[in-house]
Amino acid sequence: MWQAKAIADTESALNTSADEGLSPARAAELLNEVGRNELAEHKRATFWQRLWAQLNNFLILILIGSAVISGVIGWFNYRNTGDTTEFIEAGAILAIVVLNAVMGLVQEGKAEESLAALRKMSAPNARVLRGGHLITVTSPELVPGDVVILETGNFVPADVRLVESVNLRIEEASLTGESVPVGKDAGEVLSLQAGLGDRDNMAFMSTLLTYGRGTGVVVATGMGTEIGKIAEMLQTYEEEQTPLQVKLDQLGKTLGIATLVICALVGIIG
């Protein structure tokens, strides 16, 4: 919504001034209220919880049961005849189960790697106006209403509504996929429906200034930023099966149950 506000309206809404910034006391108060400007990380599942999630599958449990039975039968055969065939079969089944679990764990780890990459893109420090004085603070200390100075080569430390821009261009590929840096104009007032890639009067956390300079008022920090929303989705995303996968899973259960019934009948008849 901030792209639809004029500079004066933005200052008024955040109770700040582009010339003075927030007072140190007000900044400290807001930091306690809204929290630190950093990407939060949800509590991770333990290794054993993630492993159980990979093994808690009907067909996988059947394979594990088959491996156990093959191992027991193989042990008796080995004692009586020295034959190790059943041991080999049990080992092959377990190898399949282990490979499937490893692939699943690796796939889950990709989301964690993506979050770590987003955190690395955060600016460590920011130059801000506090009480009319230009100071340097760590980015986690930024709060809505802070006035930040942006220069070429800087990562944007938070989502800001630009109040000044001089030949400003920002690379936003991490957010919009735009292949070239986007020109910014602080004087524009856009519609509420303007897409993320069209908000030329704003700069977003973790994007890179490639040219020019500017000044902006912080409008969102931490998980409230656009990059924070992506981080939240990465951590809460649950993979949904396609209709084909659902049907294949149902087929697998049917075949598995039929196999168990046939094995039981063969055992009884034998």
mmCIF file of C-alpha atoms in Angstrom:
data_model
loop_
_atom_site.group_PDB
_atom_site.id
_atom_site.type_symbol
_atom_site.label_atom_id
_atom_site.label_comp_id
_atom_site.label_asym_id
_atom_site.label_seq_id
_atom_site.Cartn_x
_atom_site.Cartn_y
_atom_site.Cartn_z
ATOM 1 C CA MET A 1 0.000 0.000 0.000
ATOM 2 C CA TRP A 2 2.946 2.323 0.597
ATOM 3 C CA GLN A 3 3.502 2.806 -3.132
ATOM 4 C CA ALA A 4 0.130 4.579 -3.241
ATOM 5 C CA LYS A 5 1.071 7.159 -0.583
ATOM 6 C CA ALA A 6 2.759 10.479 -1.246
ATOM 7 C CA ILE A 7 6.008 11.165 0.623
ATOM 8 C CA ALA A 8 4.287 13.536 3.077
ATOM 9 C CA ASP A 9 1.551 10.975 3.789
ATOM 10 C CA THR A 10 4.169 8.282 4.433
ATOM 11 C CA GLU A 11 5.991 10.517 6.909
ATOM 12 C CA SER A 12 2.732 11.336 8.650
ATOM 13 C CA ALA A 13 1.605 7.694 8.851
ATOM 14 C CA LEU A 14 4.915 6.628 10.421
ATOM 15 C CA ASN A 15 5.265 9.743 12.581
ATOM 16 C CA THR A 16 8.702 10.540 11.189
ATOM 17 C CA SER A 17 10.500 13.187 9.146
ATOM 18 C CA ALA A 18 12.736 12.699 6.124
ATOM 19 C CA ASP A 19 14.941 15.541 7.396
ATOM 20 C CA GLU A 20 15.247 14.439 11.033
ATOM 21 C CA GLY A 21 14.341 10.781 11.213
ATOM 22 C CA LEU A 22 13.162 9.194 14.435
ATOM 23 C CA SER A 23 14.452 10.235 17.825
ATOM 24 C CA PRO A 24 16.749 7.641 19.473
ATOM 25 C CA ALA A 25 14.189 7.154 22.258
ATOM 26 C CA ARG A 26 11.336 6.523 19.790
ATOM 27 C CA ALA A 27 13.511 4.122 17.779
ATOM 28 C CA ALA A 28 14.311 2.117 20.918
ATOM 29 C CA GLU A 29 10.630 2.023 21.825
ATOM 30 C CA LEU A 30 9.621 0.769 18.379
ATOM 31 C CA LEU A 31 12.366 -1.874 18.440
ATOM 32 C CA ASN A 32 10.771 -3.353 21.561
ATOM 33 C CA GLU A 33 7.324 -3.214 19.960
ATOM 34 C CA VAL A 34 7.968 -4.635 16.475
ATOM 35 C CA GLY A 35 11.075 -6.719 17.100
ATOM 36 C CA ARG A 36 14.390 -6.928 15.327
ATOM 37 C CA ASN A 37 14.777 -6.472 11.594
ATOM 38 C CA GLU A 38 15.877 -9.981 10.699
ATOM 39 C CA LEU A 39 14.495 -13.100 9.086
ATOM 40 C CA ALA A 40 13.165 -15.387 11.789
ATOM 41 C CA GLU A 41 13.779 -19.099 11.581
ATOM 42 C CA HIS A 42 11.103 -21.576 12.655
ATOM 43 C CA LYS A 43 12.025 -24.393 14.990
ATOM 44 C CA ARG A 44 13.406 -27.189 12.862
ATOM 45 C CA ALA A 45 12.276 -30.768 13.141
ATOM 46 C CA THR A 46 14.913 -33.031 14.638
ATOM 47 C CA PHE A 47 16.813 -35.473 12.457
ATOM 48 C CA TRP A 48 14.797 -38.392 13.852
ATOM 49 C CA GLN A 49 11.487 -36.625 13.192
ATOM 50 C CA ARG A 50 12.492 -35.964 9.585
ATOM 51 C CA LEU A 51 13.711 -39.547 9.190
ATOM 52 C CA TRP A 52 10.440 -40.935 10.552
ATOM 53 C CA ALA A 53 8.514 -38.752 8.103
ATOM 54 C CA GLN A 54 10.412 -40.449 5.270
ATOM 55 C CA LEU A 55 9.811 -43.947 6.624
ATOM 56 C CA ASN A 56 6.168 -43.460 7.653
ATOM 57 C CA ASN A 57 4.790 -44.765 4.393
ATOM 58 C CA PHE A 58 2.771 -47.936 3.821
ATOM 59 C CA LEU A 59 4.967 -49.360 1.072
ATOM 60 C CA ILE A 60 8.177 -48.430 2.886
ATOM 61 C CA LEU A 61 6.936 -50.208 6.006
ATOM 62 C CA ILE A 62 6.124 -53.275 3.888
ATOM 63 C CA LEU A 63 9.659 -53.213 2.469
ATOM 64 C CA ILE A 64 11.163 -52.952 5.952
ATOM 65 C CA GLY A 65 8.982 -55.850 7.116
ATOM 66 C CA SER A 66 10.054 -57.880 4.077
ATOM 67 C CA ALA A 67 13.708 -57.186 4.814
ATOM 68 C CA VAL A 68 13.273 -58.298 8.436
ATOM 69 C CA ILE A 69 11.513 -61.518 7.383
ATOM 70 C CA SER A 70 14.180 -62.213 4.730
ATOM 71 C CA GLY A 71 16.864 -61.646 7.338
ATOM 72 C CA VAL A 72 15.261 -64.046 9.825
ATOM 73 C CA ILE A 73 14.740 -66.724 7.165
ATOM 74 C CA GLY A 74 18.274 -66.151 5.913
ATOM 75 C CA TRP A 75 19.663 -66.648 9.399
ATOM 76 C CA PHE A 76 17.964 -70.056 9.729
ATOM 77 C CA ASN A 77 19.041 -71.067 6.199
ATOM 78 C CA TYR A 78 22.590 -69.995 6.876
ATOM 79 C CA ARG A 79 22.741 -72.085 10.058
ATOM 80 C CA ASN A 80 21.333 -75.142 8.293
ATOM 81 C CA THR A 81 22.807 -74.916 4.798
ATOM 82 C CA GLY A 82 25.275 -72.021 4.747
ATOM 83 C CA ASP A 83 23.180 -70.316 2.040
ATOM 84 C CA THR A 84 23.397 -66.476 2.150
ATOM 85 C CA THR A 85 20.845 -65.719 -0.591
ATOM 86 C CA GLU A 86 18.221 -64.419 1.833
ATOM 87 C CA PHE A 87 20.788 -62.111 3.463
ATOM 88 C CA ILE A 88 21.573 -60.600 0.058
ATOM 89 C CA GLU A 89 17.894 -60.043 -0.667
ATOM 90 C CA ALA A 90 17.365 -58.405 2.723
ATOM 91 C CA GLY A 91 20.362 -56.145 2.133
ATOM 92 C CA ALA A 92 19.048 -55.108 -1.291
ATOM 93 C CA ILE A 93 15.646 -54.205 0.164
ATOM 94 C CA LEU A 94 17.202 -52.176 2.978
ATOM 95 C CA ALA A 95 19.448 -50.396 0.479
ATOM 96 C CA ILE A 96 16.361 -49.248 -1.425
ATOM 97 C CA VAL A 97 14.735 -47.991 1.797
ATOM 98 C CA VAL A 98 17.893 -46.138 2.845
ATOM 99 C CA LEU A 99 18.320 -44.538 -0.596
ATOM 100 C CA ASN A 100 14.707 -43.344 -0.590
ATOM 101 C CA ALA A 101 15.109 -41.833 2.905
ATOM 102 C CA VAL A 102 18.367 -40.081 1.983
ATOM 103 C CA MET A 103 16.821 -38.541 -1.140
ATOM 104 C CA GLY A 104 13.872 -37.272 0.899
ATOM 105 C CA LEU A 105 16.117 -35.740 3.568
ATOM 106 C CA VAL A 106 18.234 -34.012 0.921
ATOM 107 C CA GLN A 107 15.111 -32.584 -0.710
ATOM 108 C CA GLU A 108 13.903 -31.203 2.631
ATOM 109 C CA GLY A 109 17.300 -29.633 3.242
ATOM 110 C CA LYS A 110 16.968 -27.472 0.123
ATOM 111 C CA ALA A 111 14.383 -25.226 1.812
ATOM 112 C CA GLU A 112 16.758 -24.657 4.738
ATOM 113 C CA GLU A 113 19.582 -23.816 2.316
ATOM 114 C CA SER A 114 17.326 -21.310 0.546
ATOM 115 C CA LEU A 115 16.555 -19.554 3.823
ATOM 116 C CA ALA A 116 20.253 -19.415 4.700
ATOM 117 C CA ALA A 117 20.936 -17.840 1.297
ATOM 118 C CA LEU A 118 18.282 -15.173 1.953
ATOM 119 C CA ARG A 119 19.815 -14.371 5.330
ATOM 120 C CA LYS A 120 23.242 -13.926 3.730
ATOM 121 C CA MET A 121 21.780 -11.284 1.405
ATOM 122 C CA SER A 122 20.821 -9.047 4.327
ATOM 123 C CA ALA A 123 22.852 -5.870 4.803
ATOM 124 C CA PRO A 124 24.937 -6.001 8.019
ATOM 125 C CA ASN A 125 24.776 -2.247 8.697
ATOM 126 C CA ALA A 126 22.734 0.779 7.664
ATOM 127 C CA ARG A 127 23.267 4.546 7.709
ATOM 128 C CA VAL A 128 20.249 6.256 9.255
ATOM 129 C CA LEU A 129 19.086 9.653 10.450
ATOM 130 C CA ARG A 130 18.269 9.619 14.136
ATOM 131 C CA GLY A 131 17.317 12.937 15.698
ATOM 132 C CA GLY A 132 18.827 14.788 12.730
ATOM 133 C CA HIS A 133 22.210 13.061 13.071
ATOM 134 C CA LEU A 134 23.574 10.582 10.537
ATOM 135 C CA ILE A 135 24.725 7.430 12.326
ATOM 136 C CA THR A 136 25.508 3.823 11.467
ATOM 137 C CA VAL A 137 23.479 1.062 13.116
ATOM 138 C CA THR A 138 23.285 -2.675 12.598
ATOM 139 C CA SER A 139 20.441 -3.608 10.258
ATOM 140 C CA PRO A 140 18.562 -5.636 12.912
ATOM 141 C CA GLU A 141 18.118 -2.364 14.846
ATOM 142 C CA LEU A 142 16.112 -0.686 12.072
ATOM 143 C CA VAL A 143 12.460 0.081 12.771
ATOM 144 C CA PRO A 144 9.550 1.441 10.710
ATOM 145 C CA GLY A 145 9.982 5.197 10.385
ATOM 146 C CA ASP A 146 13.768 5.157 10.231
ATOM 147 C CA VAL A 147 15.233 7.233 7.405
ATOM 148 C CA VAL A 148 18.012 5.279 5.656
ATOM 149 C CA ILE A 149 20.664 6.506 3.238
ATOM 150 C CA LEU A 150 21.172 4.266 0.207
ATOM 151 C CA GLU A 151 24.307 4.300 -1.961
ATOM 152 C CA THR A 152 25.691 2.305 -4.871
ATOM 153 C CA GLY A 153 26.829 -1.150 -3.786
ATOM 154 C CA ASN A 154 24.571 -1.280 -0.725
ATOM 155 C CA PHE A 155 22.045 -4.002 -0.030
ATOM 156 C CA VAL A 156 18.741 -2.397 0.933
ATOM 157 C CA PRO A 157 18.425 -3.140 4.688
ATOM 158 C CA ALA A 158 14.598 -3.105 4.878
ATOM 159 C CA ASP A 159 11.542 -2.311 2.757
ATOM 160 C CA VAL A 160 11.519 1.465 2.240
ATOM 161 C CA ARG A 161 9.354 4.114 0.589
ATOM 162 C CA LEU A 162 11.824 6.266 -1.314
ATOM 163 C CA VAL A 163 11.772 9.971 -0.499
ATOM 164 C CA GLU A 164 14.739 10.889 -2.681
ATOM 165 C CA SER A 165 16.325 9.226 -5.704
ATOM 166 C CA VAL A 166 19.202 10.341 -7.905
ATOM 167 C CA ASN A 167 19.742 8.136 -10.971
ATOM 168 C CA LEU A 168 18.810 5.233 -8.731
ATOM 169 C CA ARG A 169 18.776 1.708 -10.139
ATOM 170 C CA ILE A 170 18.251 -1.442 -8.088
ATOM 171 C CA GLU A 171 18.675 -5.098 -8.973
ATOM 172 C CA GLU A 172 15.525 -6.921 -7.847
ATOM 173 C CA ALA A 173 16.077 -10.325 -9.437
ATOM 174 C CA SER A 174 15.791 -12.083 -6.068
ATOM 175 C CA LEU A 175 12.204 -10.834 -5.763
ATOM 176 C CA THR A 176 10.806 -10.286 -9.242
ATOM 177 C CA GLY A 177 13.163 -12.212 -11.513
ATOM 178 C CA GLU A 178 13.823 -9.010 -13.463
ATOM 179 C CA SER A 179 17.009 -9.597 -15.469
ATOM 180 C CA VAL A 180 18.175 -5.964 -15.449
ATOM 181 C CA PRO A 181 18.322 -3.321 -12.678
ATOM 182 C CA VAL A 182 15.115 -1.314 -12.262
ATOM 183 C CA GLY A 183 15.051 2.489 -12.340
ATOM 184 C CA LYS A 184 13.502 4.152 -9.283
ATOM 185 C CA ASP A 185 11.680 7.460 -8.909
ATOM 186 C CA ALA A 186 10.794 8.654 -5.414
ATOM 187 C CA GLY A 187 8.345 11.244 -6.751
ATOM 188 C CA GLU A 188 5.924 8.722 -8.244
ATOM 189 C CA VAL A 189 2.631 7.836 -6.564
ATOM 190 C CA LEU A 190 1.308 4.524 -7.838
ATOM 191 C CA SER A 191 -1.953 2.634 -7.566
ATOM 192 C CA LEU A 192 -2.719 0.130 -4.838
ATOM 193 C CA GLN A 193 -2.858 -2.581 -7.492
ATOM 194 C CA ALA A 194 0.716 -1.982 -8.709
ATOM 195 C CA GLY A 195 2.621 -5.254 -8.846
ATOM 196 C CA LEU A 196 5.838 -5.842 -6.944
ATOM 197 C CA GLY A 197 7.958 -5.295 -10.042
ATOM 198 C CA ASP A 198 6.165 -2.035 -10.859
ATOM 199 C CA ARG A 199 6.654 -0.277 -7.523
ATOM 200 C CA ASP A 200 9.238 2.183 -8.760
ATOM 201 C CA ASN A 201 8.965 4.409 -5.701
ATOM 202 C CA MET A 202 10.020 1.665 -3.301
ATOM 203 C CA ALA A 203 13.118 -0.409 -2.509
ATOM 204 C CA PHE A 204 12.991 -3.835 -0.948
ATOM 205 C CA MET A 205 15.091 -5.642 1.619
ATOM 206 C CA SER A 206 18.064 -7.661 0.276
ATOM 207 C CA THR A 207 17.984 -6.054 -3.195
ATOM 208 C CA LEU A 208 21.175 -4.420 -4.463
ATOM 209 C CA LEU A 209 21.797 -0.809 -5.492
ATOM 210 C CA THR A 210 23.730 -0.916 -8.747
ATOM 211 C CA TYR A 211 23.739 2.798 -9.587
ATOM 212 C CA GLY A 212 22.915 6.165 -8.067
ATOM 213 C CA ARG A 213 21.850 6.999 -4.551
ATOM 214 C CA GLY A 214 18.689 7.630 -2.578
ATOM 215 C CA THR A 215 16.964 8.073 0.752
ATOM 216 C CA GLY A 216 14.041 6.079 2.020
ATOM 217 C CA VAL A 217 11.700 5.752 4.979
ATOM 218 C CA VAL A 218 11.516 2.219 6.390
ATOM 219 C CA VAL A 219 7.969 0.899 6.057
ATOM 220 C CA ALA A 220 8.488 -2.793 6.907
ATOM 221 C CA THR A 221 11.125 -4.833 8.710
ATOM 222 C CA GLY A 222 11.977 -8.475 9.307
ATOM 223 C CA MET A 223 9.316 -10.981 8.377
ATOM 224 C CA GLY A 224 6.984 -8.155 7.341
ATOM 225 C CA THR A 225 9.151 -7.360 4.309
ATOM 226 C CA GLU A 226 8.606 -8.875 0.881
ATOM 227 C CA ILE A 227 11.702 -11.071 1.270
ATOM 228 C CA GLY A 228 10.421 -12.019 4.739
ATOM 229 C CA LYS A 229 7.187 -13.281 3.194
ATOM 230 C CA ILE A 230 9.224 -15.495 0.876
ATOM 231 C CA ALA A 231 11.210 -16.813 3.859
ATOM 232 C CA GLU A 232 7.933 -17.574 5.656
ATOM 233 C CA MET A 233 6.606 -19.520 2.661
ATOM 234 C CA LEU A 234 9.839 -21.506 2.412
ATOM 235 C CA GLN A 235 9.484 -22.606 6.024
ATOM 236 C CA THR A 236 5.753 -23.349 6.045
ATOM 237 C CA TYR A 237 5.432 -24.883 2.576
ATOM 238 C CA GLU A 238 3.974 -28.367 2.586
ATOM 239 C CA GLU A 239 4.346 -30.409 -0.555
ATOM 240 C CA GLU A 240 1.026 -31.555 -1.954
ATOM 241 C CA GLN A 241 0.743 -34.687 -4.025
ATOM 242 C CA THR A 242 -0.538 -34.470 -7.572
ATOM 243 C CA PRO A 243 -3.665 -36.497 -8.485
ATOM 244 C CA LEU A 244 -1.409 -39.010 -10.276
ATOM 245 C CA GLN A 245 0.750 -39.435 -7.156
ATOM 246 C CA VAL A 246 -2.369 -39.961 -5.029
ATOM 247 C CA LYS A 247 -3.638 -42.659 -7.395
ATOM 248 C CA LEU A 248 -0.214 -44.331 -7.546
ATOM 249 C CA ASP A 249 -0.087 -44.335 -3.751
ATOM 250 C CA GLN A 250 -3.525 -45.948 -3.598
ATOM 251 C CA LEU A 251 -2.462 -48.507 -6.200
ATOM 252 C CA GLY A 252 0.687 -49.253 -4.225
ATOM 253 C CA LYS A 253 -1.340 -49.876 -1.071
ATOM 254 C CA THR A 254 -3.704 -52.174 -2.951
ATOM 255 C CA LEU A 255 -0.844 -54.141 -4.489
ATOM 256 C CA GLY A 256 0.944 -54.285 -1.149
ATOM 257 C CA ILE A 257 -2.100 -55.673 0.653
ATOM 258 C CA ALA A 258 -2.720 -58.164 -2.171
ATOM 259 C CA THR A 259 0.895 -59.298 -1.963
ATOM 260 C CA LEU A 260 0.646 -59.837 1.785
ATOM 261 C CA VAL A 261 -2.549 -61.867 1.340
ATOM 262 C CA ILE A 262 -0.964 -64.015 -1.383
ATOM 263 C CA CYS A 263 2.150 -64.583 0.719
ATOM 264 C CA ALA A 264 -0.003 -65.610 3.671
ATOM 265 C CA LEU A 265 -1.978 -68.069 1.502
ATOM 266 C CA VAL A 266 1.211 -69.522 0.025
ATOM 267 C CA GLY A 267 2.606 -69.928 3.525
ATOM 268 C CA ILE A 268 -0.523 -71.682 4.745
ATOM 269 C CA ILE A 269 -0.710 -73.981 1.717
ATOM 270 C CA GLY A 270 3.020 -74.736 1.967
#
